[in-house]
Structures are given as C-alpha cells and as structure tokens.
PDB file of C-alpha atoms in Angstrom:
ATOM      1  CA  UNK O   1     164.331 -92.538  62.441  1.00  0.00           C
ATOM      2  CA  UNK O   2     162.581 -93.692  65.568  1.00  0.00           C
ATOM      3  CA  UNK O   3     158.819 -93.937  65.791  1.00  0.00           C
ATOM      4  CA  UNK O   4     158.649 -90.405  67.236  1.00  0.00           C
ATOM      5  CA  UNK O   5     161.761 -88.361  66.473  1.00  0.00           C
ATOM      6  CA  UNK O   6     164.811 -88.538  64.179  1.00  0.00           C
ATOM      7  CA  UNK O   7     167.910 -90.055  65.737  1.00  0.00           C
ATOM      8  CA  UNK O   8     170.886 -87.946  66.821  1.00  0.00           C
ATOM      9  CA  UNK O   9     172.900 -89.336  63.919  1.00  0.00           C
ATOM     10  CA  UNK O  10     170.201 -88.344  61.444  1.00  0.00           C
ATOM     11  CA  UNK O  11     169.908 -84.833  62.883  1.00  0.00           C
ATOM     12  CA  UNK O  12     173.692 -84.512  62.743  1.00  0.00           C
ATOM     13  CA  UNK O  13     173.801 -85.644  59.121  1.00  0.00           C
ATOM     14  CA  UNK O  14     170.963 -83.263  58.218  1.00  0.00           C
ATOM     15  CA  UNK O  15     172.735 -80.351  59.945  1.00  0.00           C
ATOM     16  CA  UNK O  16     176.014 -81.027  58.167  1.00  0.00           C
ATOM     17  CA  UNK O  17     174.234 -81.300  54.796  1.00  0.00           C
ATOM     18  CA  UNK O  18     175.487 -84.795  54.045  1.00  0.00           C
ATOM     19  CA  UNK O  19     174.921 -85.540  50.376  1.00  0.00           C
ATOM     20  CA  UNK O  20     174.589 -89.275  51.096  1.00  0.00           C
ATOM     21  CA  UNK O  21     171.420 -88.731  53.116  1.00  0.00           C
ATOM     22  CA  UNK O  22     168.547 -90.498  51.248  1.00  0.00           C
ATOM     23  CA  UNK O  23     165.978 -88.104  49.835  1.00  0.00           C
ATOM     24  CA  UNK O  24     163.052 -89.740  51.620  1.00  0.00           C
ATOM     25  CA  UNK O  25     164.788 -89.330  54.997  1.00  0.00           C
ATOM     26  CA  UNK O  26     165.704 -85.745  54.188  1.00  0.00           C
ATOM     27  CA  UNK O  27     162.074 -84.855  53.472  1.00  0.00           C
ATOM     28  CA  UNK O  28     160.890 -86.814  56.522  1.00  0.00           C
ATOM     29  CA  UNK O  29     163.246 -84.874  58.804  1.00  0.00           C
ATOM     30  CA  UNK O  30     162.121 -81.532  57.350  1.00  0.00           C
ATOM     31  CA  UNK O  31     158.466 -82.447  57.763  1.00  0.00           C
ATOM     32  CA  UNK O  32     159.074 -83.516  61.353  1.00  0.00           C
ATOM     33  CA  UNK O  33     161.037 -80.383  62.227  1.00  0.00           C
ATOM     34  CA  UNK O  34     158.147 -78.249  61.029  1.00  0.00           C
ATOM     35  CA  UNK O  35     155.989 -79.387  63.944  1.00  0.00           C
ATOM     36  CA  UNK O  36     158.485 -80.406  66.662  1.00  0.00           C
ATOM     37  CA  UNK O  37     160.066 -77.626  68.709  1.00  0.00           C
ATOM     38  CA  UNK O  38     162.199 -80.106  70.657  1.00  0.00           C
ATOM     39  CA  UNK O  39     163.885 -81.401  67.529  1.00  0.00           C
ATOM     40  CA  UNK O  40     164.361 -77.868  66.268  1.00  0.00           C
ATOM     41  CA  UNK O  41     166.217 -77.154  69.515  1.00  0.00           C
ATOM     42  CA  UNK O  42     168.359 -80.250  68.909  1.00  0.00           C
ATOM     43  CA  UNK O  43     169.068 -78.976  65.402  1.00  0.00           C
ATOM     44  CA  UNK O  44     170.050 -75.530  66.728  1.00  0.00           C
ATOM     45  CA  UNK O  45     172.367 -77.093  69.312  1.00  0.00           C
ATOM     46  CA  UNK O  46     173.991 -79.260  66.666  1.00  0.00           C
ATOM     47  CA  UNK O  47     174.406 -76.299  64.305  1.00  0.00           C
ATOM     48  CA  UNK O  48     175.971 -74.250  67.122  1.00  0.00           C
ATOM     49  CA  UNK O  49     178.972 -76.540  67.115  1.00  0.00           C
ATOM     50  CA  UNK O  50     179.678 -75.939  63.417  1.00  0.00           C
ATOM     51  CA  UNK O  51     181.327 -72.541  62.769  1.00  0.00           C
ATOM     52  CA  UNK O  52     180.516 -72.582  59.053  1.00  0.00           C
ATOM     53  CA  UNK O  53     176.824 -73.245  59.719  1.00  0.00           C
ATOM     54  CA  UNK O  54     176.703 -70.593  62.430  1.00  0.00           C
ATOM     55  CA  UNK O  55     178.275 -67.999  60.130  1.00  0.00           C
ATOM     56  CA  UNK O  56     175.866 -68.870  57.326  1.00  0.00           C
ATOM     57  CA  UNK O  57     172.824 -68.633  59.599  1.00  0.00           C
ATOM     58  CA  UNK O  58     174.014 -65.281  60.941  1.00  0.00           C
ATOM     59  CA  UNK O  59     174.444 -63.891  57.425  1.00  0.00           C
ATOM     60  CA  UNK O  60     171.020 -65.132  56.343  1.00  0.00           C
ATOM     61  CA  UNK O  61     169.351 -63.811  59.491  1.00  0.00           C
ATOM     62  CA  UNK O  62     170.917 -60.376  59.122  1.00  0.00           C
ATOM     63  CA  UNK O  63     169.715 -60.190  55.531  1.00  0.00           C
ATOM     64  CA  UNK O  64     166.163 -61.373  56.246  1.00  0.00           C
ATOM     65  CA  UNK O  65     165.350 -59.620  59.513  1.00  0.00           C
ATOM     66  CA  UNK O  66     164.529 -56.174  58.035  1.00  0.00           C
ATOM     67  CA  UNK O  67     162.072 -57.646  55.537  1.00  0.00           C
ATOM     68  CA  UNK O  68     160.547 -60.091  58.018  1.00  0.00           C
ATOM     69  CA  UNK O  69     159.937 -57.348  60.549  1.00  0.00           C
ATOM     70  CA  UNK O  70     157.824 -55.443  58.018  1.00  0.00           C
ATOM     71  CA  UNK O  71     155.944 -58.460  56.637  1.00  0.00           C
ATOM     72  CA  UNK O  72     152.760 -60.109  57.788  1.00  0.00           C
ATOM     73  CA  UNK O  73     152.181 -63.854  57.856  1.00  0.00           C
ATOM     74  CA  UNK O  74     149.579 -65.151  55.456  1.00  0.00           C
ATOM     75  CA  UNK O  75     146.156 -65.718  56.943  1.00  0.00           C
ATOM     76  CA  UNK O  76     145.393 -69.305  57.851  1.00  0.00           C
ATOM     77  CA  UNK O  77     142.535 -69.359  55.369  1.00  0.00           C
ATOM     78  CA  UNK O  78     144.877 -68.262  52.572  1.00  0.00           C
ATOM     79  CA  UNK O  79     147.342 -71.027  53.446  1.00  0.00           C
ATOM     80  CA  UNK O  80     144.547 -73.573  53.290  1.00  0.00           C
ATOM     81  CA  UNK O  81     143.458 -72.310  49.880  1.00  0.00           C
ATOM     82  CA  UNK O  82     146.943 -72.814  48.411  1.00  0.00           C
ATOM     83  CA  UNK O  83     146.815 -76.452  49.474  1.00  0.00           C
ATOM     84  CA  UNK O  84     143.795 -76.991  47.235  1.00  0.00           C
ATOM     85  CA  UNK O  85     144.394 -74.654  44.307  1.00  0.00           C
ATOM     86  CA  UNK O  86     146.929 -72.465  42.523  1.00  0.00           C
ATOM     87  CA  UNK O  87     146.613 -68.924  41.136  1.00  0.00           C
ATOM     88  CA  UNK O  88     146.360 -70.222  37.554  1.00  0.00           C
ATOM     89  CA  UNK O  89     143.800 -72.953  38.170  1.00  0.00           C
ATOM     90  CA  UNK O  90     140.804 -70.598  38.240  1.00  0.00           C
ATOM     91  CA  UNK O  91     141.221 -69.249  34.676  1.00  0.00           C
ATOM     92  CA  UNK O  92     141.987 -72.740  33.374  1.00  0.00           C
ATOM     93  CA  UNK O  93     138.887 -74.178  35.015  1.00  0.00           C
ATOM     94  CA  UNK O  94     136.798 -71.288  33.692  1.00  0.00           C
ATOM     95  CA  UNK O  95     138.097 -72.005  30.188  1.00  0.00           C
ATOM     96  CA  UNK O  96     137.224 -75.692  30.513  1.00  0.00           C
ATOM     97  CA  UNK O  97     133.701 -74.820  31.656  1.00  0.00           C
ATOM     98  CA  UNK O  98     133.364 -72.484  28.659  1.00  0.00           C
ATOM     99  CA  UNK O  99     134.505 -75.260  26.290  1.00  0.00           C
ATOM    100  CA  UNK O 100     131.928 -77.578  27.848  1.00  0.00           C
ATOM    101  CA  UNK O 101     129.204 -74.983  27.251  1.00  0.00           C
ATOM    102  CA  UNK O 102     130.256 -74.700  23.607  1.00  0.00           C
ATOM    103  CA  UNK O 103     130.112 -78.492  23.305  1.00  0.00           C
ATOM    104  CA  UNK O 104     126.545 -78.470  24.641  1.00  0.00           C
ATOM    105  CA  UNK O 105     125.546 -75.756  22.169  1.00  0.00           C
ATOM    106  CA  UNK O 106     127.078 -77.715  19.286  1.00  0.00           C
ATOM    107  CA  UNK O 107     125.247 -80.844  20.349  1.00  0.00           C
ATOM    108  CA  UNK O 108     121.892 -79.085  20.532  1.00  0.00           C
ATOM    109  CA  UNK O 109     122.139 -77.181  17.263  1.00  0.00           C
ATOM    110  CA  UNK O 110     122.106 -78.224  13.641  1.00  0.00           C
ATOM    111  CA  UNK O 111     125.651 -76.919  13.199  1.00  0.00           C
ATOM    112  CA  UNK O 112     127.049 -80.148  14.629  1.00  0.00           C
ATOM    113  CA  UNK O 113     126.917 -82.897  12.008  1.00  0.00           C
ATOM    114  CA  UNK O 114     129.153 -85.479  13.714  1.00  0.00           C
ATOM    115  CA  UNK O 115     127.838 -88.877  14.719  1.00  0.00           C
ATOM    116  CA  UNK O 116     129.093 -88.617  18.308  1.00  0.00           C
ATOM    117  CA  UNK O 117     128.107 -85.936  20.802  1.00  0.00           C
ATOM    118  CA  UNK O 118     130.886 -83.352  21.312  1.00  0.00           C
ATOM    119  CA  UNK O 119     130.163 -83.556  25.044  1.00  0.00           C
ATOM    120  CA  UNK O 120     131.086 -87.236  25.018  1.00  0.00           C
ATOM    121  CA  UNK O 121     134.194 -86.508  22.955  1.00  0.00           C
ATOM    122  CA  UNK O 122     135.493 -83.694  25.185  1.00  0.00           C
ATOM    123  CA  UNK O 123     134.243 -84.280  28.735  1.00  0.00           C
ATOM    124  CA  UNK O 124     136.595 -87.194  29.544  1.00  0.00           C
ATOM    125  CA  UNK O 125     139.731 -85.373  28.395  1.00  0.00           C
ATOM    126  CA  UNK O 126     139.041 -81.825  29.621  1.00  0.00           C
ATOM    127  CA  UNK O 127     140.032 -82.512  33.273  1.00  0.00           C
ATOM    128  CA  UNK O 128     143.566 -83.191  31.991  1.00  0.00           C
ATOM    129  CA  UNK O 129     144.009 -79.460  31.449  1.00  0.00           C
ATOM    130  CA  UNK O 130     143.001 -78.766  35.037  1.00  0.00           C
ATOM    131  CA  UNK O 131     145.380 -81.433  36.351  1.00  0.00           C
ATOM    132  CA  UNK O 132     148.208 -79.891  34.329  1.00  0.00           C
ATOM    133  CA  UNK O 133     147.483 -76.499  35.899  1.00  0.00           C
ATOM    134  CA  UNK O 134     147.453 -78.097  39.353  1.00  0.00           C
ATOM    135  CA  UNK O 135     151.081 -79.288  39.285  1.00  0.00           C
ATOM    136  CA  UNK O 136     153.209 -78.020  36.396  1.00  0.00           C
ATOM    137  CA  UNK O 137     156.212 -75.741  36.680  1.00  0.00           C
ATOM    138  CA  UNK O 138     155.425 -73.649  33.603  1.00  0.00           C
ATOM    139  CA  UNK O 139     151.817 -72.986  34.670  1.00  0.00           C
ATOM    140  CA  UNK O 140     152.326 -72.115  38.333  1.00  0.00           C
ATOM    141  CA  UNK O 141     154.464 -69.068  39.207  1.00  0.00           C
ATOM    142  CA  UNK O 142     154.785 -70.373  42.794  1.00  0.00           C
ATOM    143  CA  UNK O 143     155.765 -73.912  41.786  1.00  0.00           C
ATOM    144  CA  UNK O 144     159.365 -73.681  43.011  1.00  0.00           C
ATOM    145  CA  UNK O 145     158.302 -72.472  46.448  1.00  0.00           C
ATOM    146  CA  UNK O 146     155.582 -75.083  46.736  1.00  0.00           C
ATOM    147  CA  UNK O 147     157.690 -78.009  45.540  1.00  0.00           C
ATOM    148  CA  UNK O 148     160.445 -77.159  48.029  1.00  0.00           C
ATOM    149  CA  UNK O 149     158.201 -77.362  51.095  1.00  0.00           C
ATOM    150  CA  UNK O 150     158.220 -80.517  53.241  1.00  0.00           C
ATOM    151  CA  UNK O 151     154.512 -81.059  52.692  1.00  0.00           C
ATOM    152  CA  UNK O 152     154.758 -81.063  48.902  1.00  0.00           C
ATOM    153  CA  UNK O 153     154.234 -84.310  47.039  1.00  0.00           C
ATOM    154  CA  UNK O 154     151.401 -86.664  46.202  1.00  0.00           C
ATOM    155  CA  UNK O 155     148.963 -85.509  48.957  1.00  0.00           C
ATOM    156  CA  UNK O 156     149.168 -81.927  47.691  1.00  0.00           C
ATOM    157  CA  UNK O 157     148.728 -83.050  44.088  1.00  0.00           C
ATOM    158  CA  UNK O 158     145.730 -85.192  45.028  1.00  0.00           C
ATOM    159  CA  UNK O 159     144.065 -82.305  46.868  1.00  0.00           C
ATOM    160  CA  UNK O 160     144.465 -80.036  43.873  1.00  0.00           C
ATOM    161  CA  UNK O 161     143.246 -82.764  41.518  1.00  0.00           C
ATOM    162  CA  UNK O 162     140.210 -83.255  43.741  1.00  0.00           C
ATOM    163  CA  UNK O 163     139.498 -79.527  43.384  1.00  0.00           C
ATOM    164  CA  UNK O 164     139.598 -79.887  39.593  1.00  0.00           C
ATOM    165  CA  UNK O 165     137.210 -82.842  39.645  1.00  0.00           C
ATOM    166  CA  UNK O 166     134.896 -81.203  42.179  1.00  0.00           C
ATOM    167  CA  UNK O 167     134.451 -78.249  39.822  1.00  0.00           C
ATOM    168  CA  UNK O 168     134.297 -80.055  36.491  1.00  0.00           C
ATOM    169  CA  UNK O 169     132.395 -83.272  37.193  1.00  0.00           C
ATOM    170  CA  UNK O 170     129.136 -81.506  38.166  1.00  0.00           C
ATOM    171  CA  UNK O 171     129.464 -79.282  35.083  1.00  0.00           C
ATOM    172  CA  UNK O 172     129.985 -82.297  32.826  1.00  0.00           C
ATOM    173  CA  UNK O 173     127.160 -84.186  34.544  1.00  0.00           C
ATOM    174  CA  UNK O 174     124.838 -81.287  33.746  1.00  0.00           C
ATOM    175  CA  UNK O 175     126.109 -81.246  30.161  1.00  0.00           C
ATOM    176  CA  UNK O 176     125.430 -84.965  29.916  1.00  0.00           C
ATOM    177  CA  UNK O 177     121.870 -84.519  31.143  1.00  0.00           C
ATOM    178  CA  UNK O 178     121.242 -81.736  28.636  1.00  0.00           C
ATOM    179  CA  UNK O 179     122.575 -83.767  25.712  1.00  0.00           C
ATOM    180  CA  UNK O 180     121.451 -87.258  26.708  1.00  0.00           C
ATOM    181  CA  UNK O 181     124.968 -88.658  27.137  1.00  0.00           C
ATOM    182  CA  UNK O 182     125.002 -91.521  29.645  1.00  0.00           C
ATOM    183  CA  UNK O 183     126.901 -90.832  32.853  1.00  0.00           C
ATOM    184  CA  UNK O 184     129.123 -93.908  32.699  1.00  0.00           C
ATOM    185  CA  UNK O 185     130.157 -93.205  29.098  1.00  0.00           C
ATOM    186  CA  UNK O 186     132.058 -90.031  30.013  1.00  0.00           C
ATOM    187  CA  UNK O 187     132.662 -90.402  33.763  1.00  0.00           C
ATOM    188  CA  UNK O 188     134.643 -93.649  33.681  1.00  0.00           C
ATOM    189  CA  UNK O 189     136.990 -92.508  30.875  1.00  0.00           C
ATOM    190  CA  UNK O 190     137.387 -89.150  32.667  1.00  0.00           C
ATOM    191  CA  UNK O 191     138.487 -90.793  35.916  1.00  0.00           C
ATOM    192  CA  UNK O 192     140.673 -93.262  34.029  1.00  0.00           C
ATOM    193  CA  UNK O 193     142.498 -90.494  32.151  1.00  0.00           C
ATOM    194  CA  UNK O 194     142.970 -88.500  35.356  1.00  0.00           C
ATOM    195  CA  UNK O 195     144.423 -91.502  37.195  1.00  0.00           C
ATOM    196  CA  UNK O 196     146.656 -92.296  34.223  1.00  0.00           C
ATOM    197  CA  UNK O 197     147.927 -88.698  34.136  1.00  0.00           C
ATOM    198  CA  UNK O 198     148.838 -88.789  37.828  1.00  0.00           C
ATOM    199  CA  UNK O 199     150.503 -92.190  37.515  1.00  0.00           C
ATOM    200  CA  UNK O 200     152.480 -91.240  34.409  1.00  0.00           C
ATOM    201  CA  UNK O 201     153.280 -87.878  35.977  1.00  0.00           C
ATOM    202  CA  UNK O 202     155.438 -89.595  38.571  1.00  0.00           C
ATOM    203  CA  UNK O 203     157.722 -90.715  35.728  1.00  0.00           C
ATOM    204  CA  UNK O 204     157.783 -87.900  33.167  1.00  0.00           C
ATOM    205  CA  UNK O 205     156.065 -85.041  34.992  1.00  0.00           C
ATOM    206  CA  UNK O 206     152.398 -84.129  35.206  1.00  0.00           C
ATOM    207  CA  UNK O 207     152.560 -81.530  32.440  1.00  0.00           C
ATOM    208  CA  UNK O 208     154.143 -83.940  29.971  1.00  0.00           C
ATOM    209  CA  UNK O 209     151.810 -86.753  31.036  1.00  0.00           C
ATOM    210  CA  UNK O 210     148.688 -84.696  30.363  1.00  0.00           C
ATOM    211  CA  UNK O 211     150.089 -83.611  26.990  1.00  0.00           C
ATOM    212  CA  UNK O 212     150.847 -87.207  25.991  1.00  0.00           C
ATOM    213  CA  UNK O 213     147.401 -88.408  27.023  1.00  0.00           C
ATOM    214  CA  UNK O 214     145.778 -85.488  25.222  1.00  0.00           C
ATOM    215  CA  UNK O 215     147.559 -86.435  22.010  1.00  0.00           C
ATOM    216  CA  UNK O 216     146.589 -90.096  22.436  1.00  0.00           C
ATOM    217  CA  UNK O 217     142.969 -89.097  23.062  1.00  0.00           C
ATOM    218  CA  UNK O 218     142.946 -86.969  19.918  1.00  0.00           C
ATOM    219  CA  UNK O 219     144.382 -89.814  17.834  1.00  0.00           C
ATOM    220  CA  UNK O 220     142.315 -92.659  19.268  1.00  0.00           C
ATOM    221  CA  UNK O 221     138.980 -90.916  19.904  1.00  0.00           C
ATOM    222  CA  UNK O 222     138.645 -87.499  18.260  1.00  0.00           C
ATOM    223  CA  UNK O 223     140.155 -88.462  14.897  1.00  0.00           C
ATOM    224  CA  UNK O 224     137.873 -91.506  14.347  1.00  0.00           C
ATOM    225  CA  UNK O 225     134.850 -89.478  15.467  1.00  0.00           C
ATOM    226  CA  UNK O 226     135.582 -86.715  12.953  1.00  0.00           C
ATOM    227  CA  UNK O 227     136.564 -88.942  10.034  1.00  0.00           C
ATOM    228  CA  UNK O 228     134.286 -91.953  10.591  1.00  0.00           C
ATOM    229  CA  UNK O 229     131.485 -90.481  12.686  1.00  0.00           C
ATOM    230  CA  UNK O 230     132.029 -93.021  15.472  1.00  0.00           C
ATOM    231  CA  UNK O 231     134.147 -93.472  18.587  1.00  0.00           C
ATOM    232  CA  UNK O 232     134.596 -97.191  19.285  1.00  0.00           C
ATOM    233  CA  UNK O 233     136.488 -96.604  22.525  1.00  0.00           C
ATOM    234  CA  UNK O 234     133.519 -94.754  24.009  1.00  0.00           C
ATOM    235  CA  UNK O 235     130.904 -97.382  23.295  1.00  0.00           C
ATOM    236  CA  UNK O 236     129.344 -99.203  26.282  1.00  0.00           C
ATOM    237  CA  UNK O 237     131.353-102.292  25.418  1.00  0.00           C
ATOM    238  CA  UNK O 238     134.558-100.369  26.068  1.00  0.00           C
ATOM    239  CA  UNK O 239     133.703 -99.449  29.670  1.00  0.00           C
ATOM    240  CA  UNK O 240     135.444-102.522  31.188  1.00  0.00           C
ATOM    241  CA  UNK O 241     138.631-101.418  29.465  1.00  0.00           C
ATOM    242  CA  UNK O 242     138.360 -97.948  30.970  1.00  0.00           C
ATOM    243  CA  UNK O 243     137.745 -99.506  34.375  1.00  0.00           C
ATOM    244  CA  UNK O 244     140.942-101.492  33.912  1.00  0.00           C
ATOM    245  CA  UNK O 245     142.873 -98.321  33.048  1.00  0.00           C
ATOM    246  CA  UNK O 246     141.482 -96.656  36.170  1.00  0.00           C
ATOM    247  CA  UNK O 247     142.500 -99.554  38.441  1.00  0.00           C
ATOM    248  CA  UNK O 248     145.945 -99.763  36.823  1.00  0.00           C
ATOM    249  CA  UNK O 249     146.496 -96.011  37.158  1.00  0.00           C
ATOM    250  CA  UNK O 250     145.560 -96.022  40.843  1.00  0.00           C
ATOM    251  CA  UNK O 251     147.805 -99.024  41.450  1.00  0.00           C
ATOM    252  CA  UNK O 252     150.817 -97.400  39.778  1.00  0.00           C
ATOM    253  CA  UNK O 253     150.121 -94.146  41.606  1.00  0.00           C
ATOM    254  CA  UNK O 254     150.159 -95.889  44.978  1.00  0.00           C
ATOM    255  CA  UNK O 255     153.238 -97.940  44.127  1.00  0.00           C
ATOM    256  CA  UNK O 256     155.167 -94.821  43.064  1.00  0.00           C
ATOM    257  CA  UNK O 257     153.716 -92.398  45.586  1.00  0.00           C
ATOM    258  CA  UNK O 258     157.183 -91.369  46.795  1.00  0.00           C
ATOM    259  CA  UNK O 259     158.126 -90.140  43.329  1.00  0.00           C
ATOM    260  CA  UNK O 260     156.318 -86.858  44.002  1.00  0.00           C
ATOM    261  CA  UNK O 261     158.070 -86.386  47.350  1.00  0.00           C
ATOM    262  CA  UNK O 262     161.634 -87.288  46.490  1.00  0.00           C
ATOM    263  CA  UNK O 263     161.776 -85.613  43.100  1.00  0.00           C
ATOM    264  CA  UNK O 264     159.709 -82.443  42.583  1.00  0.00           C
ATOM    265  CA  UNK O 265     161.550 -81.935  39.290  1.00  0.00           C
ATOM    266  CA  UNK O 266     160.081 -80.177  36.252  1.00  0.00           C
ATOM    267  CA  UNK O 267     156.635 -81.544  36.923  1.00  0.00           C
TER     268      UNK O 267
END
C-alpha cells in the first residue's frame, strides 16, 4: 500500500478474492475503503470487469434492496455506544457491583471470620468478568458482526475494557475506603490481571484467558486466604511483583496487537 491509498495491484487482488493476500493487508484495505469514495470507485470499476463478481453483486443487491429500503440506519449515538459496550456488559457489571457490595457487608459484619478482607480478595479479580463480557463470542450475541468489521481488533477491545474499569474502579475504591483496604493493595493487582487477560487473550482468546486467570487467582490467593487466613501475594511486599506483571502484560499486548485484527477467532 502507498502512504495514502492501496495500489492497483492490491485493489485487484482484493476484488478477485485472492487467498494469498495477507490478513493484515486485507483488513487495511477494508478499513481504507470504508472512508475513501475514490478507492471504492476503483473497486467498482475493477469488479465491473469480472462477470462472476458482477453476477454475485447483482444477486446480493436484488436480495437486500427490499429490506434496506424499509430499514433505518442506526443513530450515530447508538453506533458510538456499541464501540464502548455490548448488550451483555450492563448485567455483568451490575452483578460485579452487587458482589462488591456483598464483600463490603461481609467485611463489616461478624459473619466474616477470615483473616483477609473479602474486598481485597475479590476486587482485583472481578474486572476479569467484565473483560470477558467485553470480547467473548459466547457472551455477545453480536460478536460475529462486530468481529467482521474493519474497525474490530485491539482498539475496540481496549475501549470496552476501559468502560469496564471506568465503572468498577470507582466502586472498588469506595469499597476499599469503607473497609480500610489500601488502594495500592487491590488496584495494582487489578490492573495487572486485566493487562494479563488482554495479553493472553491474543493467544487463546479473551474468554479462555479470563477463565484461566480466575482459576489461578482462586488457587494462589483465595485458597490460602480461606485455609490459612492469609494471602501472601497481596501483602505490600508483593506489589513490585504485580507491577512487573502489569508491565509485562502491556508489553506483550503491544507486541501482539495485530493478533486481535488478523484473527477474530473464538475470542
């Protein structure tokens, strides 16, 4: 591709549906065509010289025109909302907030006999559920449509993850103030787990990554807290380790940022 527009050879290969076209170039062409009328005209001219393509486009157009004529485009505000959230994120976030409230109640009542505050045990790991709802096939009924758009990929995932953190971090900060849990003790592990989920999600899928990290959190933090009354990984001395996990997760995420663009997959 040139600095401005795809080359004639690239447009020709895209029009013919060449299977050898690299995935990153395929997505780059589609993203460019979305906003460039001149290149769309080049694409139409190229397709006009291919009888099979012309016949296919005619069949598709004839089938879609009746429905398109009766439909209305989504409002711009609605399109912006879908870039930051999904239909299933709201109930998941509400559930996480409810779990946080229960953790605060347990901490402030005599019914909790553990040696570690339940807020500290749960707050770092709860955003994983929101991240899973942000980009997982089984939790988003519109996942296929979203993942197939040119603008899908890491930027979309990051926007939705930011929505999760923007909702949950203030709630957990309030819970920490009510229970006396230090900010750094839950915030740094929370960010580290979120970054690790996104980084690992580029390899095995976000849903699987959050599940794996949830199991590891239960084994390494929740189990010792329940059985021994302590959580060594959440002590102040463990904060440098969590900072290292956060830096490593961000580094892997940046290094593999194309994984979310070239392979939507069962994420």
